[in-house]
Coordinates of C-alpha atoms and ligand atoms in Angstrom, one line a residue:
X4 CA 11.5 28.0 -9.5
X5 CA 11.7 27.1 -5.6
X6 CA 8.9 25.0 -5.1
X7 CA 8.2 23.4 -1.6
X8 CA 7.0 19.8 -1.8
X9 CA 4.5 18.6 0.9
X10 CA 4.5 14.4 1.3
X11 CA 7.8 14.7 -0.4
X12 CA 8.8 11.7 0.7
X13 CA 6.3 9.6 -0.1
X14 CA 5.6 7.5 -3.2
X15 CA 4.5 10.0 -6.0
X16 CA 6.1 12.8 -4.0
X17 CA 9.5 11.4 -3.8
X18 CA 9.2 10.7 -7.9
X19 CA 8.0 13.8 -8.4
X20 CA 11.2 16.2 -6.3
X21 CA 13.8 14.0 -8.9
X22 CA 12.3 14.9 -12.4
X23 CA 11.6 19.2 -10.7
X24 CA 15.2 18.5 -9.5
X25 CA 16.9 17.1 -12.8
X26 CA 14.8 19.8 -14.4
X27 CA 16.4 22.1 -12.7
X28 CA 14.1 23.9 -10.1
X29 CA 14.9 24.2 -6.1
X30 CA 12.9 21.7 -4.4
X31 CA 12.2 21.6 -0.4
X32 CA 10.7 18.7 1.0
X33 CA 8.1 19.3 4.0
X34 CA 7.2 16.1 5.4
X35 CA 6.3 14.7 8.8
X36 CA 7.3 11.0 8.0
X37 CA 4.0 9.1 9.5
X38 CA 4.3 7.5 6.2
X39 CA 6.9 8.9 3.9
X40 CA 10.6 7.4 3.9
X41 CA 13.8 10.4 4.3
X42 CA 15.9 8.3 2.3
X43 CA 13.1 8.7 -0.7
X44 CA 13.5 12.1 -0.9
X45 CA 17.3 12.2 0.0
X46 CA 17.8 9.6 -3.0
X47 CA 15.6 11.9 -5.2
X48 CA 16.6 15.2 -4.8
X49 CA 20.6 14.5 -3.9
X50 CA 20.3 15.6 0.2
X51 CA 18.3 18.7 0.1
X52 CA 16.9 20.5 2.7
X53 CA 13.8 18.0 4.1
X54 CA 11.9 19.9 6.8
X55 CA 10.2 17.1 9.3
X56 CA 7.0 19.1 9.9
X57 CA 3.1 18.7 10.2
X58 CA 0.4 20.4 7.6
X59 CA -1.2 21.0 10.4
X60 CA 1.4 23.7 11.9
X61 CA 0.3 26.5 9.7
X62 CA 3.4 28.6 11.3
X63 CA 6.2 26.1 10.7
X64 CA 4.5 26.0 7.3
X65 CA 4.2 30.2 6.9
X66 CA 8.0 30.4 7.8
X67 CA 9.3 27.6 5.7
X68 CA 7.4 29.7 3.1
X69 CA 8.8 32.9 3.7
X70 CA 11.9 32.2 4.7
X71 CA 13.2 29.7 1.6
X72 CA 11.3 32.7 -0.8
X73 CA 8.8 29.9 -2.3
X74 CA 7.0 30.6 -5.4
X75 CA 4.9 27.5 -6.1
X76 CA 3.6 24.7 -3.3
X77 CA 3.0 21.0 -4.9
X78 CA 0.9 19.5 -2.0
X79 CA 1.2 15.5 -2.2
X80 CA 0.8 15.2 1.7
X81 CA -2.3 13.1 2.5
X82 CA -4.0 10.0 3.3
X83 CA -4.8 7.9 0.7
X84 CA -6.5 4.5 1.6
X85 CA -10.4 3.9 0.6
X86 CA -10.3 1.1 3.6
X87 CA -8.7 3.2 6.2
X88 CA -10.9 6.4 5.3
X89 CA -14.0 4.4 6.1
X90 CA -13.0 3.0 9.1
X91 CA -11.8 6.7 10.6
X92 CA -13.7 9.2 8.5
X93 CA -12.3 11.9 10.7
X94 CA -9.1 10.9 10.1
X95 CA -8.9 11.2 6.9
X96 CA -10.8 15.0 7.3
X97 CA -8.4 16.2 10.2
X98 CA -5.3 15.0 7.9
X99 CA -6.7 15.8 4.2
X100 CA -9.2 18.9 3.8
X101 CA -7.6 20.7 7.4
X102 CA -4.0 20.2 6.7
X103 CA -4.8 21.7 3.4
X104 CA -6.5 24.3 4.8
X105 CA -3.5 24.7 6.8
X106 CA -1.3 24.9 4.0
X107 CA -4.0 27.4 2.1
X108 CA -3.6 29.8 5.0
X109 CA 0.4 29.7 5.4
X110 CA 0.5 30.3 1.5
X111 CA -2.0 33.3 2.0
X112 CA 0.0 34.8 4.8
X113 CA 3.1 34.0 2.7
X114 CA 1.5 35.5 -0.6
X115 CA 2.4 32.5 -2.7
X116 CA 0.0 31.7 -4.5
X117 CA 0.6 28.8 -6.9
X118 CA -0.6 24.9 -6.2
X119 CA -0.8 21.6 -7.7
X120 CA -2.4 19.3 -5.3
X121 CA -3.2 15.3 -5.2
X122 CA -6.5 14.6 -6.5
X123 CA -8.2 11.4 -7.0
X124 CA -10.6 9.5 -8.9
X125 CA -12.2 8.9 -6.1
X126 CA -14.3 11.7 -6.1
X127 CA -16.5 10.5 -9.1
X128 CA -17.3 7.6 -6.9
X129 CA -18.9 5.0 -9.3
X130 CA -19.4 7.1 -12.6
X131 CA -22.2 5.7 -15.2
X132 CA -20.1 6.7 -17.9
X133 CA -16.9 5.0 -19.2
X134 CA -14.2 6.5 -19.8
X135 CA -14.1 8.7 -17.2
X136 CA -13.9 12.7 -18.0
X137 CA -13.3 15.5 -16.1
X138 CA -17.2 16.6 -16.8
X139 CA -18.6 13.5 -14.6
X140 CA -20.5 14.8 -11.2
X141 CA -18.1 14.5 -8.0
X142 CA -20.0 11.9 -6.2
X143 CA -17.5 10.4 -3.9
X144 CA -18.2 7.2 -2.1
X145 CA -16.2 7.1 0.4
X146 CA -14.6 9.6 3.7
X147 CA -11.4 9.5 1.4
X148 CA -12.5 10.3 -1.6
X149 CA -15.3 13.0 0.0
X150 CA -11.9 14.8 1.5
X151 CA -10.0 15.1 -1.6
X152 CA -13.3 16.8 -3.2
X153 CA -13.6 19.1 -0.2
X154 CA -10.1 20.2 -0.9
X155 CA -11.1 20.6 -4.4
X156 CA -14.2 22.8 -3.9
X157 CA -11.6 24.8 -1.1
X158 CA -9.2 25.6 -3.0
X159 CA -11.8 26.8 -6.2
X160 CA -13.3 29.3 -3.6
X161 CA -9.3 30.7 -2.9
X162 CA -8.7 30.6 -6.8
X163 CA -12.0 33.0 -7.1
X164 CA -12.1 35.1 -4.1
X165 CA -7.8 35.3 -3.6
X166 CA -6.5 35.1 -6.4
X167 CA -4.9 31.5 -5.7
X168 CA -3.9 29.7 -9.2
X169 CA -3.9 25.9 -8.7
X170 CA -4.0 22.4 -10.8
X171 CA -6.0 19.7 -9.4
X172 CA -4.5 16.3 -10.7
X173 CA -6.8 13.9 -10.5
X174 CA -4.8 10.2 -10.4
X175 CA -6.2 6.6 -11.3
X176 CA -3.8 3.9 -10.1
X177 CA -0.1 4.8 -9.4
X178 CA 2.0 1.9 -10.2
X179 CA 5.6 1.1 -11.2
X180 CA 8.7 2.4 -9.9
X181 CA 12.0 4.3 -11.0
X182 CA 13.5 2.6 -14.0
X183 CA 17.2 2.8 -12.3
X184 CA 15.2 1.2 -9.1
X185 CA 16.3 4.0 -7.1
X186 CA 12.9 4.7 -5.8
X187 CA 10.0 2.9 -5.5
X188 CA 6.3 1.8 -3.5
X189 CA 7.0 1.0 -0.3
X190 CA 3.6 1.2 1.9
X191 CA 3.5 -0.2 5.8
X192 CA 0.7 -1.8 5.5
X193 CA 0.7 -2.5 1.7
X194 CA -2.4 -2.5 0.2
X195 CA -2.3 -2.3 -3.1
X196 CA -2.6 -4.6 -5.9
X197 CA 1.0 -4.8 -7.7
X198 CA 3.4 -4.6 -4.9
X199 CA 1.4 -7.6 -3.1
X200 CA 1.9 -9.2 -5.9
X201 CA 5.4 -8.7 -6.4
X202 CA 5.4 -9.7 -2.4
X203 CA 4.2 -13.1 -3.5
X204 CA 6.9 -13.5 -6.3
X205 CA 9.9 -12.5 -3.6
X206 CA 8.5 -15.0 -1.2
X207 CA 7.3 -13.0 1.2
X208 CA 4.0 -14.2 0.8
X209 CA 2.2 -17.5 -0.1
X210 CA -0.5 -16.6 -2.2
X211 CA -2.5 -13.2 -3.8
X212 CA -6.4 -13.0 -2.9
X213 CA -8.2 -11.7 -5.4
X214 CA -11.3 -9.7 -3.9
X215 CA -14.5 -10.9 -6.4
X216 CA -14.5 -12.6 -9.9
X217 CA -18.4 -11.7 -10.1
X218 CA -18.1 -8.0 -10.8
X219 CA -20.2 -7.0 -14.7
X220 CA -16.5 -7.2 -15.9
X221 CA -14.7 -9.2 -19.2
X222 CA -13.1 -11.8 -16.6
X223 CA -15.4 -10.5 -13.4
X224 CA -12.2 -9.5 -11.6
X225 CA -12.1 -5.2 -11.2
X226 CA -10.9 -3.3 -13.8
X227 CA -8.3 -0.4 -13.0
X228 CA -6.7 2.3 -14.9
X229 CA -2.5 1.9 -14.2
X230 CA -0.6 5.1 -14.8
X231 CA 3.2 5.2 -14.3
X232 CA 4.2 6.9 -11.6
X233 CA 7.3 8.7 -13.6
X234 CA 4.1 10.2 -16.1
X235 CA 2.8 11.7 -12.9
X236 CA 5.8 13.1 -11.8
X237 CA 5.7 14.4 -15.6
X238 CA 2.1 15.9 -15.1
X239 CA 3.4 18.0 -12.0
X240 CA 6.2 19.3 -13.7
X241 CA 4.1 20.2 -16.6
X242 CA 1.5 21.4 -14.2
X243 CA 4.2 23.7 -12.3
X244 CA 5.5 25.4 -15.7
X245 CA 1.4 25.8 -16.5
X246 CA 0.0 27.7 -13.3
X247 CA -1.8 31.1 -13.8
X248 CA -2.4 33.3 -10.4
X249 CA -6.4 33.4 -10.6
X250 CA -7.0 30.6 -12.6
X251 CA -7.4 26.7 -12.1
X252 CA -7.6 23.3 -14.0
X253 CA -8.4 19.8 -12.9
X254 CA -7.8 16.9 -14.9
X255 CA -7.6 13.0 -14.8
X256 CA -4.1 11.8 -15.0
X257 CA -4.7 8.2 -16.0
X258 CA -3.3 5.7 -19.3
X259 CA -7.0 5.6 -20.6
X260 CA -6.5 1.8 -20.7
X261 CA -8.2 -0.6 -18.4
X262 CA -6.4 -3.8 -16.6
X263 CA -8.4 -6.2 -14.6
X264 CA -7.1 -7.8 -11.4
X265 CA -6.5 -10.8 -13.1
X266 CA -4.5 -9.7 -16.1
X267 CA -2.1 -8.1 -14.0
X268 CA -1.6 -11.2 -11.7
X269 CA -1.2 -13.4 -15.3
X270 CA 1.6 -10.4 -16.5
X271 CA 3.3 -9.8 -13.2
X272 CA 3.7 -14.2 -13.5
X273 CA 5.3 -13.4 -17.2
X274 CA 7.6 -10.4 -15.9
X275 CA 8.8 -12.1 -12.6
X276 CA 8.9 -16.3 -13.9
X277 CA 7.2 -17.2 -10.4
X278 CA 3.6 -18.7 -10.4
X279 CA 2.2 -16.4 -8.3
X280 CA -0.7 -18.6 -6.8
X281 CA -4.3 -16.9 -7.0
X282 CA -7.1 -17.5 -4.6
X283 CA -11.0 -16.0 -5.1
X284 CA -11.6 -14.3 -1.7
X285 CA -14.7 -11.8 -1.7
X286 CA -15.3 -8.5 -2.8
X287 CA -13.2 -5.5 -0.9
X288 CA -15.9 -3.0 0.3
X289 CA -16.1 0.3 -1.6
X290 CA -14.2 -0.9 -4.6
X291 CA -15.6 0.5 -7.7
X292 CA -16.1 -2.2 -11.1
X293 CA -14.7 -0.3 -13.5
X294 CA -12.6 2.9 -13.6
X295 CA -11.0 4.0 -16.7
X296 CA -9.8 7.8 -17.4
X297 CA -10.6 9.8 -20.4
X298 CA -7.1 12.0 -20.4
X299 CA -7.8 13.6 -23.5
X300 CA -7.9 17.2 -21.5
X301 CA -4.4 16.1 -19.6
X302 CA -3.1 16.1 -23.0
X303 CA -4.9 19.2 -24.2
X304 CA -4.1 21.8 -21.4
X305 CA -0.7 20.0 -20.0
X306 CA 1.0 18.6 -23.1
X307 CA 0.5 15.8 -21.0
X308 CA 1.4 12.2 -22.7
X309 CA 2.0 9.2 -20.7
X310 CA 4.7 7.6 -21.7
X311 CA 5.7 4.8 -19.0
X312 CA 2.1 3.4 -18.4
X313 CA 2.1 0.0 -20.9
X314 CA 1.2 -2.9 -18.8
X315 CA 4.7 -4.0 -19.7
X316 CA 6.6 -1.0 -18.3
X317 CA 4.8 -0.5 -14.9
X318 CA 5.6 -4.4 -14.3
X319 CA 8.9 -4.4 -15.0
X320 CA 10.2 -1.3 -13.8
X321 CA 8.3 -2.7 -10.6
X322 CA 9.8 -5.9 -9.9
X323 CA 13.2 -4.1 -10.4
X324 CA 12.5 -2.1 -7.6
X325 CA 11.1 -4.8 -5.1
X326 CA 14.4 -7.1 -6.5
X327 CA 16.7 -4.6 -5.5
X328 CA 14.7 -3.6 -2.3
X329 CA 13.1 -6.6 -0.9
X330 CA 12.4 -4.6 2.2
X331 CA 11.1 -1.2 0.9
X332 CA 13.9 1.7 1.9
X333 CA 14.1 0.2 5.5
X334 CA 17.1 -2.2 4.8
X335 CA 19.4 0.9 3.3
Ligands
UFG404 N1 -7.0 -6.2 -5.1 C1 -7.0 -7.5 -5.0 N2 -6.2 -8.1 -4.0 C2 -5.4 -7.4 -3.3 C3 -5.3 -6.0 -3.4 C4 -6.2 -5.4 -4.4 O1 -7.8 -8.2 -5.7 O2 -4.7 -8.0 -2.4 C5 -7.8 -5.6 -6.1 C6 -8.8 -4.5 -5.5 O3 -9.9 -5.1 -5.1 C7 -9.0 -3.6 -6.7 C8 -7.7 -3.7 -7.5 O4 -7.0 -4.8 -7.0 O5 -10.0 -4.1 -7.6 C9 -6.8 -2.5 -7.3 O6 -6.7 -2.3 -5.9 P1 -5.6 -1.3 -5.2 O7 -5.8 -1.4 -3.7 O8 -4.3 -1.5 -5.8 O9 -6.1 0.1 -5.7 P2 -7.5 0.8 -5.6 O10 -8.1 0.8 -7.0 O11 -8.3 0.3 -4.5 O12 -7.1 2.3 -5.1 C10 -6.7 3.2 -6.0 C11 -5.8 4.3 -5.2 C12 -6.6 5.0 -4.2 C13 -7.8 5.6 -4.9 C14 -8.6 4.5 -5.6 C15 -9.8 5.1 -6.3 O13 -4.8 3.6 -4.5 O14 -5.9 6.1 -3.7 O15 -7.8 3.9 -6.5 O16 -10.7 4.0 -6.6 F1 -8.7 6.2 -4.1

């Protein structure tokens, strides 16, 4: 299939154009690089064509479409940080719900009309009920979770009244990294849990904070749902091959197994020999508990079983990455 990729060089979108690519489809990045990394995507799909280009130029978008005689759009291209969404809420709208609309419109204009799009857990916001299925209420918390539902509920109204057939995939934590190394998180800032962590173990920083012991959890430190990012690629691809003009399906791409903050700090000191010194700083604002998926439905409708996502795995393949690449893709 030729299959455009928004945000394709980003994280899960760079993973995501190798396994289309080694499975044999035509990928074509679309990217405007406020974020994403060209050598990502030029590592991941071999040097194809990576357009540099904005969701929010519907045109540039509509011609890309026609022209390269796309069947299928997987739209990773978005914003993606609770802390940032709260501090510019607009932001995070302008970038995630009206570049999607964007994208919507070029696809309708371009009569494609197959998606899978980036969703999040974030848009159950702090569910009562544990694990987490596909049935609990959207009830985001925060401006980045509340855009990723908007584009939810968008798209649904397309599916019924257009004819658009799309997969939501709803992720829990991406973590890990190509097992080669090839590819990997590299975030500016970095914010996220495991690749600070790995930071302390290179040296690059002197100690991990850990925001909250007090939370109603085992240890009191937040307990997160880790999913490699190779078993998401592995969702899209299965996702692609399941799309249905007319139809739609959202489901949680998670491991179904819960990691607190501290467990990974005591396994990442295992994988990487280093100490890894720990300090109790406060709670982060807007950060959930608990949040643990139920991906029974993943495996039902996409086949879908992850297959990277042990603690074990997601460290290793991890550290391997931030060994090799001590200063993301910058230093290449
Ligand atoms: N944490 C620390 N210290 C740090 C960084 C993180 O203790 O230096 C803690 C956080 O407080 C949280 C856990 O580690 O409890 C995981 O934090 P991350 O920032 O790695 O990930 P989040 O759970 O905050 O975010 C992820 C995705 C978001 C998504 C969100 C939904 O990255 O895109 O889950 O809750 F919206």
């Amino acid at each position: 299939m030729k299959i455009l990729v928004t945000g394709a060089a980003g994280y899960i979108g760079s993973h995501t154009c190798r396994l289309l690519t080694d499975s044999g489809h035509q990928v074509y990045g679309y990217d405007n690089l406020s974020r994403g990394h060209r050598e990502a995507f030029s590592r991941a799909t071999g040097g194809r064509l990576l357009i540099e280009g904005d969701l929010l130029d519907t045109l540039q978008l509509k011609e890309a479409l026609q022209q390269l005689e796309i069947e299928a759009v997987v739209h990773f291209a978005a914003f993606g940080l609770v802390g940032e969404s709260v501090k510019n809420p607009e932001m995070y709208h302008r970038n995630n719900v009206e570049g999607s609309a964007s994208l919507l419109h070029a696809m309708h204009e371009a009569s494609v009309r197959l998606l899978v799009v980036s969703s999040t857990t974030a848009i159950y916001g702090e569910p009562k009920t544990m694990p987490i299925s596909e049935n609990s209420p959207a009830a985001p918390i925060n401006p980045y979770g509340q855009s990723k539902w908007d584009v939810e509920c968008l798209l649904q109204q397309a599916c019924e009244h257009n004819g658009l057939g799309f997969a939501a995939l709803r992720y829990f934590n991406a973590a890990g990294a190509a097992p080669d190394g090839m590819l990997g998180e590299d975030h500016r800032p970095e914010t996220h849990l495991i690749p600070i962590v790995l930071q302390v173990a290179l040296g690059q920083r002197d100690r991990i904070q850990i925001f909250g012991d007090d939370y109603p959890t085992p240890d009191g430190t937040c307990v997160r749902d880790y999913v490699h990012v190779n078993d998401l690629a592995d969702a899209h691809l299965k996702a692609v091959n399941t799309l249905t003009p007319g139809e739609s399906i959202q489901v949680n791409l998670g491991s179904g197994i819960g990691t607190s903050v501290l467990e990974i700090v005591k396994h990442a000191r295992h994988v990487t020999g280093h100490p890894i010194p720990a300090e109790m700083a406060g709670r982060r604002c807007g950060d959930p508990p608990l949040l643990i998926a139920d991906n029974s439905k993943a495996q039902t409708v996409l086949g879908w079983t992850p297959k990277y996502s042990s603690l074990d795995s997601i460290l290793t393949s991890a550290w391997r990455w931030h060994q090799k690449h001590p200063h993301g893709y910058q230093a290449t």
